[in-house]
Every structure is written in structure tokens, then in C-alpha cells.
C-alpha positions as a printed NumPy array, in Angstrom:
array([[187.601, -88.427, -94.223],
       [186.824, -86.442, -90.747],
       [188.851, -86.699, -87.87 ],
       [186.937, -89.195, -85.173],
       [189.349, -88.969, -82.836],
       [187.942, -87.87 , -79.107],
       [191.479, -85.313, -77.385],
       [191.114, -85.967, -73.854],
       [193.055, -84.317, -70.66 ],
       [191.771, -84.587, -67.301],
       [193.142, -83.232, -64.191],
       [192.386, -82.81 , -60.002],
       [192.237, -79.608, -58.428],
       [192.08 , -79.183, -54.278],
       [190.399, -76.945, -52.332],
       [191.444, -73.953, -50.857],
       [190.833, -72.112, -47.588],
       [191.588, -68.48 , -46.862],
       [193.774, -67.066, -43.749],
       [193.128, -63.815, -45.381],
       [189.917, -63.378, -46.556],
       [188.374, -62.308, -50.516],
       [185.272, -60.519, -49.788],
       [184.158, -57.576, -52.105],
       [184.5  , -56.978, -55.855],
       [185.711, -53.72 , -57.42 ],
       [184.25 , -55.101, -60.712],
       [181.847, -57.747, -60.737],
       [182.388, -58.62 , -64.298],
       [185.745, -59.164, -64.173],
       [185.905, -60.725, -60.845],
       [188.539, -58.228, -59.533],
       [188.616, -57.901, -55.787],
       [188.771, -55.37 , -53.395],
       [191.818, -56.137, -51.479],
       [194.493, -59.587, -51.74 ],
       [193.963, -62.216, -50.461],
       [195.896, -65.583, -49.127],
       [195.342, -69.201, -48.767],
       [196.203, -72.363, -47.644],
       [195.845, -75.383, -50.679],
       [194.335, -78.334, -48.997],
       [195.505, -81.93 , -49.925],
       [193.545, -83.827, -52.9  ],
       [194.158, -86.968, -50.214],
       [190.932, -85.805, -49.286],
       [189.341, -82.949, -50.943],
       [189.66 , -82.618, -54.981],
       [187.11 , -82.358, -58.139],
       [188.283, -84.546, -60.884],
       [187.698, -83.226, -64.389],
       [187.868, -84.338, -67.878],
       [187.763, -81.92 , -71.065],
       [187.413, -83.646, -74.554],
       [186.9  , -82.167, -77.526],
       [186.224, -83.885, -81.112],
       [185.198, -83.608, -84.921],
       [182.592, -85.845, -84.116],
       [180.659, -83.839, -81.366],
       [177.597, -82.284, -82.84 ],
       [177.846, -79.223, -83.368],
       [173.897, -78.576, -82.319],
       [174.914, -80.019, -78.857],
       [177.785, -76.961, -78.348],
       [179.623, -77.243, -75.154],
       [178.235, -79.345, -72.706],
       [178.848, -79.737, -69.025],
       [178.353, -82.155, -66.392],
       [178.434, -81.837, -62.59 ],
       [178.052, -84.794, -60.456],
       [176.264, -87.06 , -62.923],
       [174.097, -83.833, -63.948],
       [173.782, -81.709, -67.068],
       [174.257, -78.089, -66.231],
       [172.824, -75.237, -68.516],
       [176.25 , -73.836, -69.113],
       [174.994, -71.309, -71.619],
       [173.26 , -70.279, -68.399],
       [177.   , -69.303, -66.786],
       [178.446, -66.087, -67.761],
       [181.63 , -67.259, -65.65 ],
       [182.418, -70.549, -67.398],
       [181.701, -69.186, -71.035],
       [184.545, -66.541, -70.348],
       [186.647, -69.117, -69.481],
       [185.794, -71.132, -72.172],
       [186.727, -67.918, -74.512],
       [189.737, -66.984, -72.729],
       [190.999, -70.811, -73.479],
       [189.85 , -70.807, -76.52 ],
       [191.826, -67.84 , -78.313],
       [194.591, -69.201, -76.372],
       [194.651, -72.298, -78.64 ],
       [193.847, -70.354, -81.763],
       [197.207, -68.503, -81.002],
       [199.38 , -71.922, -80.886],
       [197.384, -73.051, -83.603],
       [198.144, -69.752, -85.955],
       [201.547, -70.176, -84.878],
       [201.82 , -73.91 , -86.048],
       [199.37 , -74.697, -89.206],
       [199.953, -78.776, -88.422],
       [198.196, -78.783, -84.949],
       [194.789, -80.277, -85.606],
       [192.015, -77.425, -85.022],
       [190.872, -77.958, -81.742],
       [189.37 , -74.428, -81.007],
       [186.64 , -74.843, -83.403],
       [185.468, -78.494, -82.082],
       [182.758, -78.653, -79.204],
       [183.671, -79.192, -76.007],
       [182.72 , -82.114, -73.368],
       [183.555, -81.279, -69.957],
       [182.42 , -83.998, -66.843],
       [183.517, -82.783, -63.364],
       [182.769, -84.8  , -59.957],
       [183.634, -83.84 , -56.673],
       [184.162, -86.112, -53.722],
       [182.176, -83.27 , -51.368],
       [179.072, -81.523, -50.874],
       [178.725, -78.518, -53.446],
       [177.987, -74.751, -51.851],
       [178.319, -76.184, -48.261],
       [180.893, -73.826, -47.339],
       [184.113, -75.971, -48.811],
       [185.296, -74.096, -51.973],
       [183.5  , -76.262, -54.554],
       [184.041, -73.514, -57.121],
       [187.28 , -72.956, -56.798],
       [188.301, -76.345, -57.094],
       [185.835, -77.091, -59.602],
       [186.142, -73.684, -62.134],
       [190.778, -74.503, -61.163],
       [190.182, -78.052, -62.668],
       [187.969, -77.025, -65.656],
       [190.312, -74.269, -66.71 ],
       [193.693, -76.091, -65.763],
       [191.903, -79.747, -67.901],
       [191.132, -77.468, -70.864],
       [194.557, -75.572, -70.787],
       [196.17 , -79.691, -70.596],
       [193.625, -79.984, -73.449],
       [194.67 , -77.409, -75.464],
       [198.468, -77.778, -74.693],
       [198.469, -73.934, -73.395],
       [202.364, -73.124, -72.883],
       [200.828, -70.413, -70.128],
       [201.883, -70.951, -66.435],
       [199.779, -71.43 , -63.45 ],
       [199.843, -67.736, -62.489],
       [198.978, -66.508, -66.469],
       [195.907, -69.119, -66.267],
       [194.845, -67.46 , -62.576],
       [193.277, -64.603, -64.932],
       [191.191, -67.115, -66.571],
       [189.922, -68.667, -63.366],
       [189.585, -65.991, -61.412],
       [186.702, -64.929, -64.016],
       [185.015, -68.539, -63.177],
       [185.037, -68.269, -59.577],
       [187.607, -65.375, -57.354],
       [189.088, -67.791, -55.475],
       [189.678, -70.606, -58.144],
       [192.656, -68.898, -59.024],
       [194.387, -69.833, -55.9  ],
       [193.546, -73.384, -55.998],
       [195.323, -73.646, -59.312],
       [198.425, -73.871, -57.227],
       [199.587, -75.67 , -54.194],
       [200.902, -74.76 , -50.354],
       [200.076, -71.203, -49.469],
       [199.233, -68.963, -52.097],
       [198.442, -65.585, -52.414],
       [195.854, -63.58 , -55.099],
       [196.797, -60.208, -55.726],
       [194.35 , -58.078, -56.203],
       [195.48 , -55.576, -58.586],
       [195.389, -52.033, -59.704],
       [194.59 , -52.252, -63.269],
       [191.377, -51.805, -64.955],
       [191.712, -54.512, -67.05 ],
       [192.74 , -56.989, -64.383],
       [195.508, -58.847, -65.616],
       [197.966, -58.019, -62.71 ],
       [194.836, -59.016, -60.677],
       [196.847, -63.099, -60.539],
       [197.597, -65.854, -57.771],
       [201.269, -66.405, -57.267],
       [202.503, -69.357, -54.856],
       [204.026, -67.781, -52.125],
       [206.156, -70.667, -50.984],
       [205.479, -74.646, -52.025],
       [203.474, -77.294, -49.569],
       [206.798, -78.988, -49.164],
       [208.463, -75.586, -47.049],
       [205.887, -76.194, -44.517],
       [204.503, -79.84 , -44.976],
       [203.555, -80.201, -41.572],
       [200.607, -77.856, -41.543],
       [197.326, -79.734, -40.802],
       [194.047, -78.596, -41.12 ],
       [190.659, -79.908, -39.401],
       [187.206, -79.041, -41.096],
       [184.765, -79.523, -38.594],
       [181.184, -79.831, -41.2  ],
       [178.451, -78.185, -39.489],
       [176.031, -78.308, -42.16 ],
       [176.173, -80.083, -45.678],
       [172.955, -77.449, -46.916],
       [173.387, -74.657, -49.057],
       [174.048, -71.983, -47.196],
       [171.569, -69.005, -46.649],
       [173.137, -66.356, -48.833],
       [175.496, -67.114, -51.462],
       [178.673, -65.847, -51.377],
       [178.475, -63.495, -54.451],
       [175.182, -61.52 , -53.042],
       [176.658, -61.081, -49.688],
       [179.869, -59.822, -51.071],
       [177.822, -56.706, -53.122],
       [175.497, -56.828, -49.677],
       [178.555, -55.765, -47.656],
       [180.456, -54.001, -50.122],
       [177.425, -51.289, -50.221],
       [176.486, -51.199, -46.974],
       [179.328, -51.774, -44.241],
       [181.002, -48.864, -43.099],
       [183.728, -51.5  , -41.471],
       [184.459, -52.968, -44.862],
       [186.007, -49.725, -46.187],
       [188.736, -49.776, -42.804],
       [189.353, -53.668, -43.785],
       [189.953, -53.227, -47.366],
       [192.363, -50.098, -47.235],
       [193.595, -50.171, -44.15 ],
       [193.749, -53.646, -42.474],
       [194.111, -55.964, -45.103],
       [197.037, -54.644, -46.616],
       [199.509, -54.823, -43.309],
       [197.864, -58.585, -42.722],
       [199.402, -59.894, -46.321],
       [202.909, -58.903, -45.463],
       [202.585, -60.192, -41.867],
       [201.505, -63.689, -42.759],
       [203.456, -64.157, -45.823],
       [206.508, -63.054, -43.313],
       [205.211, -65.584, -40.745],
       [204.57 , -68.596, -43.696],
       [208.556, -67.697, -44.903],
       [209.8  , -67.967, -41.179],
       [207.19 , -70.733, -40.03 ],
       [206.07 , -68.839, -37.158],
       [202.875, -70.852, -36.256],
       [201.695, -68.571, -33.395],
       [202.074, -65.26 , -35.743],
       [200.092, -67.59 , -38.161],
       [197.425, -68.415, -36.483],
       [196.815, -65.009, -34.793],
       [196.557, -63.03 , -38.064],
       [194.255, -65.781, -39.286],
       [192.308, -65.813, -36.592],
       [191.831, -61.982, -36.602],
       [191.085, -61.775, -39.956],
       [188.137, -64.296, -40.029],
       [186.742, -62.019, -36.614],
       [187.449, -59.192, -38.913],
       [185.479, -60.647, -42.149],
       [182.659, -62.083, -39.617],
       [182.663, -58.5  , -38.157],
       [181.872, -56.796, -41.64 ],
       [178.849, -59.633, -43.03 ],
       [177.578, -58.243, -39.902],
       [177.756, -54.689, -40.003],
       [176.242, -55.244, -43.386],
       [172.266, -54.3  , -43.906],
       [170.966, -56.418, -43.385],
       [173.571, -58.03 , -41.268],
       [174.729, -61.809, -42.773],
       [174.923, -64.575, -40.07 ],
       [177.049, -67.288, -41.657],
       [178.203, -68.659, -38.158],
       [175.848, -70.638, -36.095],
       [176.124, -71.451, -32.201],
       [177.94 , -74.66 , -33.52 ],
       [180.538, -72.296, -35.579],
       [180.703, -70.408, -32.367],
       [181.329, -73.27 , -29.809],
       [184.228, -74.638, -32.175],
       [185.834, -70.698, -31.749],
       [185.193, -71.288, -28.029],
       [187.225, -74.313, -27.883],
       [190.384, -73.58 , -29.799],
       [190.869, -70.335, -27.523],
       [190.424, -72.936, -24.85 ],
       [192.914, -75.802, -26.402],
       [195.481, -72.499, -26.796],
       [195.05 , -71.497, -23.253],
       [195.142, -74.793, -21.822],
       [198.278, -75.347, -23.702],
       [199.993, -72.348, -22.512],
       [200.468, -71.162, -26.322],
       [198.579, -70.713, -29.594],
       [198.47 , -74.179, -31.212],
       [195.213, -73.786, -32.909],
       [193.737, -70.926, -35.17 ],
       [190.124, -71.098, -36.393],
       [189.381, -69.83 , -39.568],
       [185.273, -69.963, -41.349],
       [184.793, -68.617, -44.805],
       [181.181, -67.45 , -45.843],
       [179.725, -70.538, -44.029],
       [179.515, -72.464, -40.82 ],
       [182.145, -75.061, -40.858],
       [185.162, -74.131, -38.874],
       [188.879, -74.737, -40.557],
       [191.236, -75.313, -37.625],
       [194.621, -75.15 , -38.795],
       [197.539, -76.713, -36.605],
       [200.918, -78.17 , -36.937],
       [201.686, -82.136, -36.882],
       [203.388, -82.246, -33.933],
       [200.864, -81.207, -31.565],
       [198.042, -83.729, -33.781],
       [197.428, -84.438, -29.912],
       [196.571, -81.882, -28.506],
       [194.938, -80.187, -30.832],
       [193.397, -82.654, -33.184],
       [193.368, -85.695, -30.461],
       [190.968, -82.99 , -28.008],
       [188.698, -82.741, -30.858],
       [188.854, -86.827, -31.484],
       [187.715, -87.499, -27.762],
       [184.739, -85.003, -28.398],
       [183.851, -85.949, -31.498],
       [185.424, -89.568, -31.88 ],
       [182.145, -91.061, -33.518],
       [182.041, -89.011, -36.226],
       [183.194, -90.235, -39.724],
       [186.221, -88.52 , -41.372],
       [188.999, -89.734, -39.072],
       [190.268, -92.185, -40.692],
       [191.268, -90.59 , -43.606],
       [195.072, -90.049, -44.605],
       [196.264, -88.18 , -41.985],
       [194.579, -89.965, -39.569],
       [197.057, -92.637, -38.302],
       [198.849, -89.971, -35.628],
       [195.369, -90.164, -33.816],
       [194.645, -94.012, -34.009],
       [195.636, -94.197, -30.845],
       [195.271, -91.407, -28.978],
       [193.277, -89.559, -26.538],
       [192.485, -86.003, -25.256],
       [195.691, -84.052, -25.574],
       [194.213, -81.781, -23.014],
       [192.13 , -82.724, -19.679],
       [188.114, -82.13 , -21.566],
       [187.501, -80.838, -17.352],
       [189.095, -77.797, -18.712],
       [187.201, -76.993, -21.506],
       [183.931, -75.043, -21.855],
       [181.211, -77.933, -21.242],
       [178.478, -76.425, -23.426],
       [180.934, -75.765, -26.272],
       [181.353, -79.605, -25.993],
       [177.736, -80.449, -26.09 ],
       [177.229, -77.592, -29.01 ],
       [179.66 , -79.94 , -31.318],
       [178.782, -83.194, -30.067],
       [175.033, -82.303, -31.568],
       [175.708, -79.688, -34.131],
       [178.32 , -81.815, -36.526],
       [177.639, -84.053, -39.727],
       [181.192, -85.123, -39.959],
       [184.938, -83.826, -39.421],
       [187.313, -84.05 , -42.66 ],
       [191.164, -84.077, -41.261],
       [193.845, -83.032, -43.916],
       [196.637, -80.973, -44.288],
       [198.456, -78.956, -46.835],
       [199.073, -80.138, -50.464],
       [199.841, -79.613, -53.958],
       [198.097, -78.012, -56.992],
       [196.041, -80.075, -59.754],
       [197.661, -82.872, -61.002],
       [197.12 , -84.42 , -64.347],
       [195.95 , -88.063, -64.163],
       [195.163, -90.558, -66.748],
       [191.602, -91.802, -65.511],
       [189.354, -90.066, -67.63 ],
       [185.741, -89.632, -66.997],
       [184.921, -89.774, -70.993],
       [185.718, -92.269, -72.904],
       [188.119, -92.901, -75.998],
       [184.71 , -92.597, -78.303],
       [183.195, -89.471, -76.078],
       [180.746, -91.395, -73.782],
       [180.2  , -89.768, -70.658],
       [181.514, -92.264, -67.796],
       [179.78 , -93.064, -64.642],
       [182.16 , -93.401, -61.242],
       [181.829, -97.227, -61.911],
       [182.685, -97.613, -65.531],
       [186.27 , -95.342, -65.262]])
């Protein structure tokens, strides 16, 4: 009689933002960047994709491996990325199961994977890498892969570059790599959230739209055309990993934020020396820049660094203890916005402008107050985390958000 039985593992994975930026490919295929790259993981109290992979005896084989997004089917025969991972994954488990002839077959049974993510998709916030980090981390969990975080960064790094730093938490950095075949091309925590737990971070959402150009043409875009990109890649880049990882392992906020605020001006700088140039920052991107040099002068120190990846919305990255002035200024702007009540939200409750507004840049003001959807206010966190609600069911039905 055939195995019914539905395997099920199903895991979160958080978004990550970059201090020091991915941009370029020296092989597209692959997914092998130009230079390294580092990033802070964001807290699944507020940003995470949930994923469940299942596999079973029962699936039909006609159907092959299915995916769903959000309640949607995707075409994933359409997605060169996801069926690497899937192969990668699989010949992983046909290893342990060679090496142990008891282990029920799961390699050769179809795979059903649901994601959902509790934020827009392409707006600018990482969707990939959180979503391709929880498919290959829910598979691995699936599959019982003895591989660590870092060995499964070559799988998702061919699903989505950065995905291979959100499959671990704090501040992690991607190597890039020498080799041609890019397996020293891996993410490797560079210290855990809890060595600097009271990094915050505040995304201010300037547009929940799909951005203009997606992030994989403007890379080739600037990569063929941007004299500055060359400099950035050999010569800047380099210097800027040491520096911040020496700043992360000493907690030197100001050294922090000034590397990460160069290095976004820097990345910025090169989409535009591109041909033709890429504008992923808007006036509203450009008032929020405006306003943390203000906070930071105000203050008398840096206390604030703005970072934006290949999008609009601004990451402002500050420490707890000065929630006030940083985060509290931007409350008193932008108090009716949703998003501050969230989990890190209770230092503000009751607070107002930890600097006098009088101070600030007036039209920078009026830029946000107009130009935002909504503000998301988090800090630093863990990687994904296996969790026991599963969004298929013990028989292989696909679960709505309700019905889990």
C-alpha cells in the first residue's frame, strides 16, 4: 500500500537591509556578485514571509512542483532561480537518503510550497530575500539537510543575491568570492542580533508600487555602463567591509552610520552614472536624507544614518536610546501614519519631538507629510525560525490565512 502521508516543515524568514550595498553580478547565472556585501537582519516582529514545504506519495505527479505566493499560483517552471534551488535541495536529500536506505524517498515526491508575506512584494523591502531564505531554509527543515546556514547561502543566493543573508540573523555579511564556481561566494553572520540588540531601524514607505526598474536589469544596466561602478567595486567597497564589520564588533554607532550612509550616496551615485541614468529616489526619498543630516546636526552628533536600496523608501537606522530624538522627530511629523504601534513602539507612546521641528528643513517636512503610505518601526532580529503553523494541511490542502 502507498505511503499517504503529507511531510510538512514550515519556517519564517525576515528581511534584510544592506549598509553595504550588492549591486552588479560577475555571473548572472550563478548569482555571484561583484563585490561583498553586508546587512542588517530585520525583526520577524514585523517583517517575515511564512512558508510551508510538503511533499507526498500522494501528490500527482502531472501537477510537479507547485508554488503559491500570497493566495496565488505562480508558474514556477517559469523561474530559473527557484528550480535551481529546488535541484540543489534535492540532491542534497538524495545524499542522506543513499547514505541511510530506511529514510522514506522524499526526493522523488512532488513538492507543495505556499509562502505569504505580511508586506507589499517588489516595493523596495527585500521580498525575495525573505521569501527565496524561507523556501530554501522550509525545504532544507523538509528534507532534514544536516548543512548549516552558511552551506545553504549557496543555494539561496541562486534564488535571489541577497536571500542568502536573510538566512541568518543580526548583521551579516555575503562574501562575494573568487571562485568560478561560486561556492566560497556564502553569507556568514558576522556577530548575532543579541551583541547589538539595541539597533532600531525606521522604514519610512514611500511607495507600495513596483518600482520602475527591477533590480536585476538595473544591476547589468550599471554594471555595463558606469564608469563609477568599476572605482566602487575594486576600490571602495573593499576598505568599507572591514570598516563596518570593525565598527559592528566595537559598537561604534557614529562609524556605523557614516559608512552606511556613504555607501548608499555611493550606490545612488553609480544607478546614476549609469546610461541611462536609474532614479530610484524620489523628492520624498530625498527630503527623508534632508532630515536625518538635520536630526544629526541638531543633535550635535550622528544619531541617524539613512540607508535606500534600489527603491524609494528610506531605512533609518538608530540606536534605542535616542528612540526620541530620532524616531520621536519623525513621530511628531508623521504621527498619523499607521505602523507605530507595532512592537517597538511603546518607547514612543508617549513622546514628542526629540528635537525643536523650528530647526528642521520645513519643506523636507511637508515632502514626508504628503509623500508617505505608512512608516514600519523595527529593529534588529534573528534568522528564520521553524514554527508549527503550517499553511498546508495534514492531507495537502492548501490553507487560507483563516483556516491555519
Amino acid at each position: 500500500m502507498a505511503d499517504t502521508t503529507v511531510f510538512r516543515a514550515s519556517t519564517t524568514a525576515p528581511v534584510n537591509i544592506a549598509v553595504i550595498k550588492y549591486w552588479g553580478k560577475r555571473d548572472a547565472t550563478l548569482n555571484l556578485p561583484t563585490n561583498s556585501s553586508l546587512s542588517v537582519t530585520l525583526s520577524q516582529r514585523s517583517l517575515r514571509t511564512v512558508t510551508t514545504a510538503s511533499c507526498s506519495a500522494v501528490y500527482p505527479a502531472s501537477e510537479g512542483d507547485t508554488l503559491t505566493l500570497n493566495g496565488k499560483p505562480q508558474d514556477i517552471n517559469a523561474s530559473k532561480r527557484t528550480l535551481a534551488c529546488l535541484v540543489s535541495l534535492r540532491s542534497l536529500r538524495k545524499e542522506v537518503e543513499s547514505a541511510n536506505a530506511s529514510l522514506p524517498k522524499l526526493s522523488s515526491y512532488p513538492l507543495r510550497v505556499v509562502s505569504e508575506n505580511n508586506f507589499p512584494t517588489a516595493a523596495g523591502l527585500a521580498s525575495s530575500a525573505a521569501g527565496f531564505a524561507a523556501l530554501v531554509r522550509a525545504i532544507a527543515n523538509l528534507y532534514q539537510l544536516p548543512q548549516s546556514a552558511t552551506e545553504l547561502s549557496r543555494i539561496a543566493r541562486q534564488g535571489s543575491g541577497s536571500a542568502c543573508r536573510s538566512l541568518q540573523g543580526g548583521f551579516v555579511a555575503w562574501r562575494s568570492g573568487t571562485k568560478v564556481d561560486g561556492s566560497d561566494s556564502l553569507a556568514e553572520e558576522v556577530v548575532p542580533a543579541s551583541h547589538w540588540p539595541e539597533m532600531r531601524a525606521l522604514i519610512l514607505v514611500v511607495s507600495a508600487e513596483k518600482k520602475d526598474v527591477p533590480s536585476t536589469e538595473g544591476m547589468q544596466t550599471t554594471v555595463a555602463t558606469s564608469p563609477l561602478f568599476a572605482t566602487r567595486a575594486e576600490s571602495i567597497v573593499p576598505g568599507r567591509m572591514t570598516a563596518i564589520e570593525d565598527a559592528i564588533h566595537k559598537r561604534d554607532f557614529p562609524a556605523f552610520a557614516d559608512l552606511t550612509m556613504r555607501d548608499s550616496n555611493n550606490f545612488h551615485a553609480c544607478c546614476l552614472d549609469s546610461e541611462p541614468p536609474i532614479f530610484y529616489l524620489n523628492d520624498v526619498s530625498r527630503a527623508a536624507i534632508r532630515l536625518v543630516n538635520d536630526i544629526n546636526r541638531v543633535a550635535g552628533k550622528i544619531v541617524a544614518a539613512y540607508t535606500f536600496d534600489a527603491g524609494p523608501n528610506a531605512v533609518i537606522y538608530y540606536l534605542d536610546e535616542v528612540s526620541e530624538v530620532v524616531a520621536g522627530t519623525f513621530k511628531a511629523i508623521l504621527g498619523g501614519l499607521d505602523g507605530w504601534d507595532g512592537p517597538f513602539g511603546d518607547r514612543l507612546k508617549s513622546v514628542s519631538a526629540g528635537v525643536d521641528l523650528q530647526k528642521l528643513d520645513s519643506r523636507a517636512i511637508e515632502s514626508l507629510k504628503n509623500g508617505l503610505s505608512r512608516v514600519i518601526l523595527t529593529g534588529v532580529g534573528e534568522g528564520p525560525i521553524e514554527v508549527d503553523t503550517h499553511l498546508v494541511s495534514e492531507t495537502g490542502a492548501i490553507l487560507s490565512s483563516d483556516e491555519q
